Coordinates of C-alpha atoms and ligand atoms in Angstrom, one line a residue:
X1 CA -193.9 47.5 -77.5
X2 CA -196.6 45.1 -75.1
X3 CA -199.6 44.6 -77.0
X4 CA -201.5 44.6 -73.8
X5 CA -200.5 47.7 -72.5
X6 CA -200.9 51.6 -73.6
X7 CA -198.9 53.5 -75.8
X8 CA -199.3 56.9 -74.1
X9 CA -197.5 59.2 -75.9
X10 CA -198.9 58.4 -79.2
X11 CA -202.6 58.3 -77.0
X12 CA -201.8 62.2 -75.1
X13 CA -200.2 63.4 -79.1
X14 CA -203.7 63.5 -80.2
X15 CA -205.5 66.4 -77.6
X16 CA -204.6 69.1 -78.8
X17 CA -205.8 71.0 -76.2
X18 CA -203.9 69.2 -73.7
X19 CA -201.0 71.1 -75.1
X20 CA -202.7 74.2 -73.2
X21 CA -200.9 76.0 -69.9
X22 CA -202.5 77.2 -67.2
X23 CA -201.4 79.9 -65.1
X24 CA -198.1 79.4 -66.2
X25 CA -198.2 75.9 -66.2
X26 CA -198.8 72.7 -68.3
X27 CA -202.3 71.9 -68.0
X28 CA -203.1 68.7 -65.4
X29 CA -206.8 67.6 -66.5
X30 CA -208.5 65.9 -64.1
X31 CA -211.7 65.9 -64.5
X32 CA -212.7 63.9 -66.6
X33 CA -215.9 63.1 -65.0
X34 CA -217.4 66.3 -65.7
X35 CA -216.1 66.2 -69.4
X36 CA -213.5 65.0 -71.0
X37 CA -211.0 67.1 -73.7
X38 CA -211.3 65.1 -77.6
X39 CA -208.9 63.8 -80.0
X40 CA -207.6 64.9 -83.1
X41 CA -209.7 62.6 -85.1
X42 CA -213.3 63.6 -83.7
X43 CA -212.4 67.5 -84.3
X44 CA -211.6 66.7 -87.9
X45 CA -214.7 64.8 -88.1
X46 CA -217.0 67.5 -87.1
X47 CA -215.3 70.0 -89.0
X48 CA -215.6 67.8 -91.9
X49 CA -219.0 67.3 -91.9
X50 CA -219.2 71.2 -91.5
X51 CA -217.1 71.8 -94.5
X52 CA -218.6 69.5 -97.6
X53 CA -220.6 66.5 -96.1
X54 CA -223.1 68.7 -94.4
X55 CA -227.0 68.9 -94.9
X56 CA -229.8 67.6 -93.4
X57 CA -231.0 64.1 -92.8
X58 CA -233.8 61.5 -94.8
X59 CA -235.1 64.2 -96.4
X60 CA -233.2 65.4 -100.1
X61 CA -233.2 63.3 -102.3
X62 CA -229.7 65.2 -103.6
X63 CA -226.7 63.3 -103.2
X64 CA -225.8 65.1 -100.2
X65 CA -228.1 65.0 -98.1
X66 CA -227.7 61.0 -99.2
X67 CA -224.5 61.3 -98.1
X68 CA -225.0 63.0 -94.7
X69 CA -228.3 60.1 -94.0
X70 CA -226.0 57.9 -94.8
X71 CA -222.9 59.0 -91.9
X72 CA -225.6 59.9 -89.1
X73 CA -226.6 56.7 -89.9
X74 CA -223.3 55.0 -90.1
X75 CA -223.4 56.9 -86.6
X76 CA -226.1 54.5 -85.2
X77 CA -224.5 51.3 -86.7
X78 CA -221.3 52.2 -84.8
X79 CA -223.4 53.4 -81.7
X80 CA -224.9 50.1 -82.1
X81 CA -221.7 48.1 -82.0
X82 CA -220.2 50.0 -79.0
X83 CA -222.7 48.8 -77.4
X84 CA -223.7 45.3 -78.1
X85 CA -227.3 45.9 -79.3
X86 CA -228.9 42.9 -80.8
X87 CA -230.3 46.3 -83.8
X88 CA -229.9 49.9 -84.9
X89 CA -233.7 49.7 -83.6
X90 CA -232.4 50.1 -80.5
X91 CA -229.9 52.8 -80.5
X92 CA -231.6 56.6 -80.0
X93 CA -229.9 59.0 -80.3
X94 CA -230.9 62.0 -77.8
X95 CA -229.2 64.6 -75.8
X96 CA -226.9 62.9 -73.1
X97 CA -227.9 60.6 -70.1
X98 CA -229.3 63.2 -68.5
X99 CA -231.9 63.0 -72.2
X100 CA -232.4 59.5 -71.8
X101 CA -233.6 59.7 -69.0
X102 CA -236.2 62.0 -69.1
X103 CA -237.1 60.2 -72.0
X104 CA -238.1 56.9 -70.4
X105 CA -239.0 58.4 -67.5
X106 CA -242.3 60.8 -70.2
X107 CA -242.3 58.4 -72.1
X108 CA -241.9 54.4 -70.3
X109 CA -242.9 55.4 -67.1
X110 CA -246.4 57.3 -68.3
X111 CA -247.4 54.5 -69.7
X112 CA -246.4 51.6 -67.3
X113 CA -246.9 52.8 -63.4
X114 CA -249.2 54.1 -61.3
X115 CA -250.3 54.9 -58.5
X116 CA -248.7 52.4 -55.7
X117 CA -246.0 51.5 -58.0
X118 CA -242.4 51.5 -57.4
X119 CA -238.4 52.9 -58.2
X120 CA -236.6 51.7 -56.8
X121 CA -232.8 54.7 -56.6
X122 CA -229.7 53.7 -55.0
X123 CA -227.9 56.0 -53.1
X124 CA -225.6 56.8 -54.8
X125 CA -227.5 58.4 -58.2
X126 CA -226.9 61.6 -60.2
X127 CA -229.4 64.3 -59.8
X128 CA -230.3 63.4 -63.3
X129 CA -231.3 59.4 -62.3
X130 CA -233.5 61.6 -58.9
X131 CA -235.9 64.3 -60.2
X132 CA -236.6 62.7 -62.8
X133 CA -238.6 59.7 -60.5
X134 CA -240.0 62.3 -57.7
X135 CA -241.6 64.4 -61.1
X136 CA -243.9 61.0 -61.5
X137 CA -244.2 60.4 -57.5
X138 CA -245.3 64.0 -57.7
X139 CA -247.2 63.4 -60.9
X140 CA -248.3 60.4 -60.5
X141 CA -248.3 59.2 -57.7
X142 CA -245.5 56.6 -57.6
X143 CA -242.4 55.5 -55.0
X144 CA -239.5 56.8 -54.7
X145 CA -237.7 54.2 -52.7
X146 CA -233.3 54.4 -51.9
X147 CA -231.2 51.6 -52.0
X148 CA -228.7 52.5 -49.5
X149 CA -225.2 52.1 -49.5
X150 CA -222.6 51.4 -47.0
X151 CA -219.2 53.5 -45.9
X152 CA -216.9 52.6 -49.4
X153 CA -219.5 53.6 -51.3
X154 CA -221.2 50.2 -51.7
X155 CA -224.7 48.6 -51.7
X156 CA -225.9 45.4 -51.0
X157 CA -227.2 42.4 -52.6
X158 CA -229.1 41.1 -50.6
X159 CA -230.5 44.3 -49.4
X160 CA -231.9 44.5 -52.7
X161 CA -233.9 41.6 -53.1
X162 CA -234.8 42.6 -49.5
X163 CA -236.4 45.3 -50.9
X164 CA -237.6 44.5 -54.3
X165 CA -242.2 43.1 -54.8
X166 CA -244.3 43.2 -57.2
X167 CA -244.5 46.5 -56.7
X168 CA -241.0 46.9 -57.7
X169 CA -241.0 47.8 -61.7
X170 CA -238.1 49.6 -62.4
X171 CA -234.6 49.7 -60.9
X172 CA -233.3 53.1 -62.1
X173 CA -229.2 52.6 -61.1
X174 CA -225.8 53.7 -62.0
X175 CA -223.3 51.1 -63.7
X176 CA -220.4 53.5 -62.3
X177 CA -220.7 56.9 -59.8
X178 CA -219.7 59.5 -60.4
X179 CA -218.8 61.0 -57.4
X180 CA -217.2 57.9 -55.6
X181 CA -216.1 55.9 -58.3
X182 CA -217.7 52.0 -57.4
X183 CA -218.4 50.5 -59.8
X184 CA -222.0 48.5 -59.3
X185 CA -222.3 45.0 -59.8
X186 CA -225.4 45.3 -62.5
X187 CA -225.5 42.2 -64.3
X188 CA -226.4 41.1 -60.4
X189 CA -228.7 43.6 -59.8
X190 CA -230.3 43.6 -63.3
X191 CA -231.0 39.7 -62.1
X192 CA -232.8 40.6 -58.6
X193 CA -235.0 42.9 -59.9
X194 CA -236.0 40.2 -63.6
X195 CA -237.7 37.9 -59.9
X196 CA -240.3 40.3 -59.6
X197 CA -240.6 40.9 -63.3
X198 CA -239.3 44.5 -62.1
X199 CA -237.0 46.6 -65.4
X200 CA -234.1 48.5 -65.0
X201 CA -232.5 50.9 -66.6
X202 CA -229.0 51.8 -66.2
X203 CA -227.0 55.1 -66.3
X204 CA -224.1 54.5 -68.3
X205 CA -223.0 58.0 -68.4
X206 CA -219.4 57.2 -66.2
X207 CA -219.6 53.7 -67.0
X208 CA -219.2 53.5 -70.9
X209 CA -215.6 55.9 -70.9
X210 CA -214.1 53.1 -68.7
X211 CA -214.5 50.0 -69.8
X212 CA -216.5 47.6 -72.8
X213 CA -220.5 47.0 -72.0
X214 CA -222.7 45.0 -73.5
X215 CA -226.2 45.8 -73.1
X216 CA -227.2 41.7 -74.1
X217 CA -224.6 40.6 -71.7
X218 CA -226.0 42.4 -68.7
X219 CA -229.6 42.3 -70.4
X220 CA -230.2 45.3 -69.0
X221 CA -233.5 47.1 -69.9
X222 CA -232.2 51.1 -71.2
X223 CA -228.6 51.6 -70.5
X224 CA -228.3 56.0 -71.2
X225 CA -224.9 57.3 -72.5
X226 CA -223.3 61.1 -72.6
X227 CA -220.8 61.2 -75.8
X228 CA -218.5 64.3 -74.3
X229 CA -217.3 61.7 -71.7
X230 CA -216.1 59.3 -74.1
X231 CA -214.2 61.8 -75.8
X232 CA -217.1 62.9 -78.2
X233 CA -219.0 66.0 -78.4
X234 CA -221.8 67.9 -76.1
X235 CA -225.2 67.3 -76.9
X236 CA -225.0 64.2 -77.8
X237 CA -225.9 60.5 -76.2
X238 CA -227.2 57.1 -77.4
X239 CA -230.6 55.8 -75.4
X240 CA -230.4 52.0 -75.5
X241 CA -233.4 50.2 -75.2
X242 CA -234.7 46.7 -76.0
X243 CA -237.2 47.1 -79.5
X244 CA -240.0 45.0 -78.0
X245 CA -240.3 48.1 -75.0
X246 CA -239.7 51.4 -77.5
X247 CA -241.7 49.3 -80.0
X248 CA -244.8 50.0 -76.9
X249 CA -244.2 52.9 -76.1
X250 CA -245.4 55.7 -77.0
X251 CA -243.3 58.5 -79.1
X252 CA -241.3 61.3 -75.7
X253 CA -242.0 64.7 -78.1
X254 CA -243.4 65.5 -81.6
X255 CA -243.2 66.9 -84.7
X256 CA -240.4 66.4 -87.4
X257 CA -239.0 63.7 -88.6
X258 CA -241.4 60.6 -86.1
X259 CA -244.2 60.7 -88.0
X260 CA -245.0 58.6 -90.6
X261 CA -248.3 60.3 -91.7
X262 CA -250.3 63.7 -90.4
X263 CA -254.1 64.3 -90.7
X264 CA -256.0 66.7 -88.9
X265 CA -257.4 63.8 -86.9
X266 CA -254.6 61.7 -87.3
X267 CA -251.4 61.1 -87.4
X268 CA -249.3 58.0 -87.2
X269 CA -245.2 57.3 -86.1
X270 CA -241.9 56.9 -88.0
X271 CA -241.7 53.4 -87.3
X272 CA -238.0 52.3 -84.9
X273 CA -235.8 54.4 -84.2
X274 CA -237.3 57.9 -85.8
X275 CA -240.1 57.8 -83.1
X276 CA -237.9 58.5 -80.5
X277 CA -236.5 61.7 -82.5
X278 CA -238.2 64.1 -83.1
X279 CA -237.3 67.2 -85.6
X280 CA -233.6 67.7 -87.0
X281 CA -231.1 65.1 -85.1
X282 CA -226.9 66.9 -83.6
X283 CA -226.5 65.5 -87.4
X284 CA -222.8 66.3 -86.4
X285 CA -222.6 65.0 -82.6
X286 CA -223.6 62.2 -84.3
X287 CA -220.9 61.4 -86.4
X288 CA -218.2 63.2 -83.9
X289 CA -220.1 60.9 -81.0
X290 CA -218.8 57.5 -83.5
X291 CA -215.6 59.3 -84.3
X292 CA -214.8 59.3 -80.6
X293 CA -216.5 55.2 -79.6
X294 CA -213.5 54.8 -83.5
X295 CA -211.4 56.1 -81.0
X296 CA -211.5 54.0 -77.8
X297 CA -211.7 51.6 -80.1
X298 CA -208.5 51.5 -82.1
X299 CA -206.6 52.0 -78.4
X300 CA -209.2 49.1 -76.9
X301 CA -211.5 49.2 -74.3
X302 CA -209.9 46.5 -71.9
X303 CA -206.6 48.3 -72.2
X304 CA -208.1 52.0 -71.7
X305 CA -210.0 50.0 -68.0
X306 CA -206.3 48.1 -67.3
X307 CA -204.1 51.7 -67.7
X308 CA -207.0 53.5 -65.6
X309 CA -206.3 51.3 -63.2
X310 CA -203.5 51.8 -62.7
X311 CA -203.6 55.5 -62.8
X312 CA -206.4 54.1 -59.5
X313 CA -204.3 52.6 -57.4
X314 CA -201.3 55.2 -58.3
X315 CA -203.4 58.0 -56.9
X316 CA -205.3 56.4 -54.0
X317 CA -201.9 55.0 -52.5
X318 CA -200.2 58.8 -53.1
X319 CA -203.5 60.3 -51.5
X320 CA -203.4 58.2 -48.5
X321 CA -199.8 58.5 -47.7
X322 CA -200.5 62.5 -47.7
X323 CA -201.9 63.6 -44.0
X324 CA -204.7 64.3 -43.3
X325 CA -206.8 63.6 -46.1
X326 CA -209.7 61.4 -46.5
X327 CA -210.8 59.1 -49.6
X328 CA -214.5 59.5 -49.8
X329 CA -215.9 55.9 -51.5
X330 CA -213.8 53.1 -51.3
X331 CA -215.8 50.0 -52.9
X332 CA -213.9 47.3 -53.7
X333 CA -214.7 47.5 -57.1
X334 CA -213.4 51.1 -58.9
X335 CA -213.1 53.4 -61.8
X336 CA -210.5 55.8 -62.8
X337 CA -211.9 58.4 -60.0
X338 CA -211.3 59.4 -56.6
X339 CA -213.3 61.8 -54.2
X340 CA -210.8 63.5 -51.1
X341 CA -211.4 66.3 -48.6
X342 CA -208.6 67.8 -46.3
X343 CA -209.5 68.2 -43.1
X344 CA -209.6 72.2 -42.2
X345 CA -209.8 73.3 -45.9
X346 CA -212.8 73.3 -48.2
X347 CA -213.0 72.2 -51.0
X348 CA -213.1 74.7 -53.1
X349 CA -210.6 76.8 -51.4
X350 CA -208.3 73.6 -52.7
X351 CA -209.0 73.3 -56.0
X352 CA -208.8 77.3 -56.6
X353 CA -205.1 76.6 -55.3
X354 CA -204.7 73.6 -57.5
X355 CA -206.2 76.1 -60.6
X356 CA -203.2 78.3 -59.8
X357 CA -200.6 75.0 -60.6
X358 CA -202.8 74.2 -64.0
X359 CA -204.7 71.7 -62.6
X360 CA -208.3 71.2 -63.2
X361 CA -209.5 69.3 -60.3
X362 CA -213.8 69.3 -59.9
X363 CA -214.5 70.6 -56.4
X364 CA -218.5 70.5 -55.9
X365 CA -221.1 67.6 -54.4
X366 CA -220.8 66.6 -58.5
X367 CA -224.8 66.3 -58.8
X368 CA -224.6 63.9 -56.1
X369 CA -226.7 65.6 -52.4
X370 CA -227.2 62.4 -51.1
X371 CA -223.7 61.5 -51.6
X372 CA -222.6 63.8 -49.4
X373 CA -224.9 63.6 -46.9
X374 CA -224.7 60.0 -46.8
X375 CA -220.6 61.1 -46.1
X376 CA -221.7 64.4 -44.0
X377 CA -219.8 66.4 -46.0
X378 CA -220.8 69.7 -48.3
X379 CA -218.4 68.8 -51.0
X380 CA -215.7 66.7 -52.4
X381 CA -212.4 67.3 -54.6
X382 CA -212.6 64.9 -57.3
X383 CA -209.8 63.4 -59.8
X384 CA -210.9 62.0 -62.2
X385 CA -209.1 60.2 -64.7
X386 CA -208.7 59.4 -68.5
X387 CA -206.7 58.1 -71.4
X388 CA -204.4 60.9 -71.9
X389 CA -203.8 61.3 -67.6
X390 CA -200.0 60.0 -66.6
X391 CA -198.6 59.4 -63.3
X392 CA -197.2 62.3 -63.4
X393 CA -200.0 63.9 -63.3
X394 CA -201.1 62.5 -60.2
X395 CA -197.6 63.7 -58.6
X396 CA -198.3 66.9 -59.9
X397 CA -201.6 67.1 -58.1
X398 CA -200.1 65.2 -55.0
X399 CA -197.6 68.4 -54.7
X400 CA -200.1 71.1 -55.1
X401 CA -201.9 68.6 -52.1
X402 CA -199.2 69.4 -50.0
X403 CA -198.9 72.7 -51.1
X404 CA -201.9 74.9 -50.7
X405 CA -202.0 72.4 -47.2
X406 CA -199.2 74.6 -45.9
X407 CA -201.2 77.2 -47.6
X408 CA -204.6 77.2 -45.3
X409 CA -203.6 74.9 -42.7
Ligands
7TS1 N1 -225.2 60.5 -64.7 C1 -224.0 60.2 -64.2 C2 -223.6 58.5 -63.5 C3 -223.6 61.5 -64.5 O1 -222.3 61.0 -63.8 C4 -223.8 62.9 -65.6 C5 -223.0 64.1 -65.2 C6 -225.1 62.4 -65.7 C7 -226.0 61.1 -65.4 C8 -225.6 63.9 -66.8 O2 -224.6 63.5 -67.3 P1 -225.2 64.5 -69.0 O3 -223.8 63.7 -70.0 O4 -226.1 64.4 -69.1 O5 -225.3 65.5 -69.0 N2 -221.8 64.2 -63.8 C9 -221.0 64.8 -63.7 C10 -220.3 64.8 -62.8 O6 -219.4 64.3 -62.4 N3 -219.7 66.3 -62.9 O7 -220.3 67.4 -63.9 C11 -221.0 66.9 -64.7

């Protein structure tokens, strides 16, 4: 086989859940934007941890605890390599993207922002990259400014240049939109933020499952990801942040493991990254996430991206052929997400009928209500791809839409 081609059958066979039947039909799972399925090696890694390796980390002098600590810290090194961070001090384990952004808002935001300072977000953000900044706006009087998008779902770099000023302290943007699939020109946006001395936070929840991310190349200040969207377990994610920023930031939560010494008068905080990891962490989750990263690397991140680009163009072409289907989000640079509506049918009715054919898609505002407002729709149906989807899945999706059309219209 050509070394650049993904061995689909071999990849798909690693996902036991894909053998399921739903409503009598083989499952077609196209809701990867919400969460991905898990390969056997991730499931086995977590199971083995609880069967053979479980102990609390950073505490015991006994062998079991030392081994659990090695696995947990090994997962940090795997995450560092995956993102190409300079140091493991820059890798903070969190619950997921939502917690990562809240950590930055509450720790960096409260320490560095003042009334009148500005945070810029794009119009296509997930609520988890809007609401934490609104909380700061209401509590501290910062300004929240929106970089609008065009009708293809793209931001305009010139508009951003016009928006930033010396009041802009942070640009908080998604790398890839969950509702539209748009991939933003992060590197160029970083340069524009830098021109006024602003920091930049990138929400990588949707990007990390689909492409190689190199935080040094992007030169962003903060990067957030969720393990469960990239073939790993729920309840674990990573906040990458530049070491100097983390060093200067106050702790986000207080508790065990994040301290060096405590008296009632004074507490000295632990070194990085432990200062930001209060309490017993999600040890199994971190180890499972590292297994998921190894899974992706073993396939090849460029190969995953190229394979999914093929799926996206096939799906786009097939969906466009259906009378009455309108694709929402037609950016030039897109990842494996297609959002669409069918004229005259409510997205929820369409998705419910598709479920009867064994097809899992999401019909909702996708926690990006401003995107729905922009396109003046209440919701869309979204098919989002993973590495185990193929053209047959898209053919089944298209057939199910045709069938639903007969019933609904
Ligand atoms: N940012 C983006 C761009 C997302 O798509 C999501 C989740 C989040 C942040 C939050 O991630 P979490 O792991 O902390 O929950 N997006 C979706 C979705 O599209 N459907 O369900 C969840």
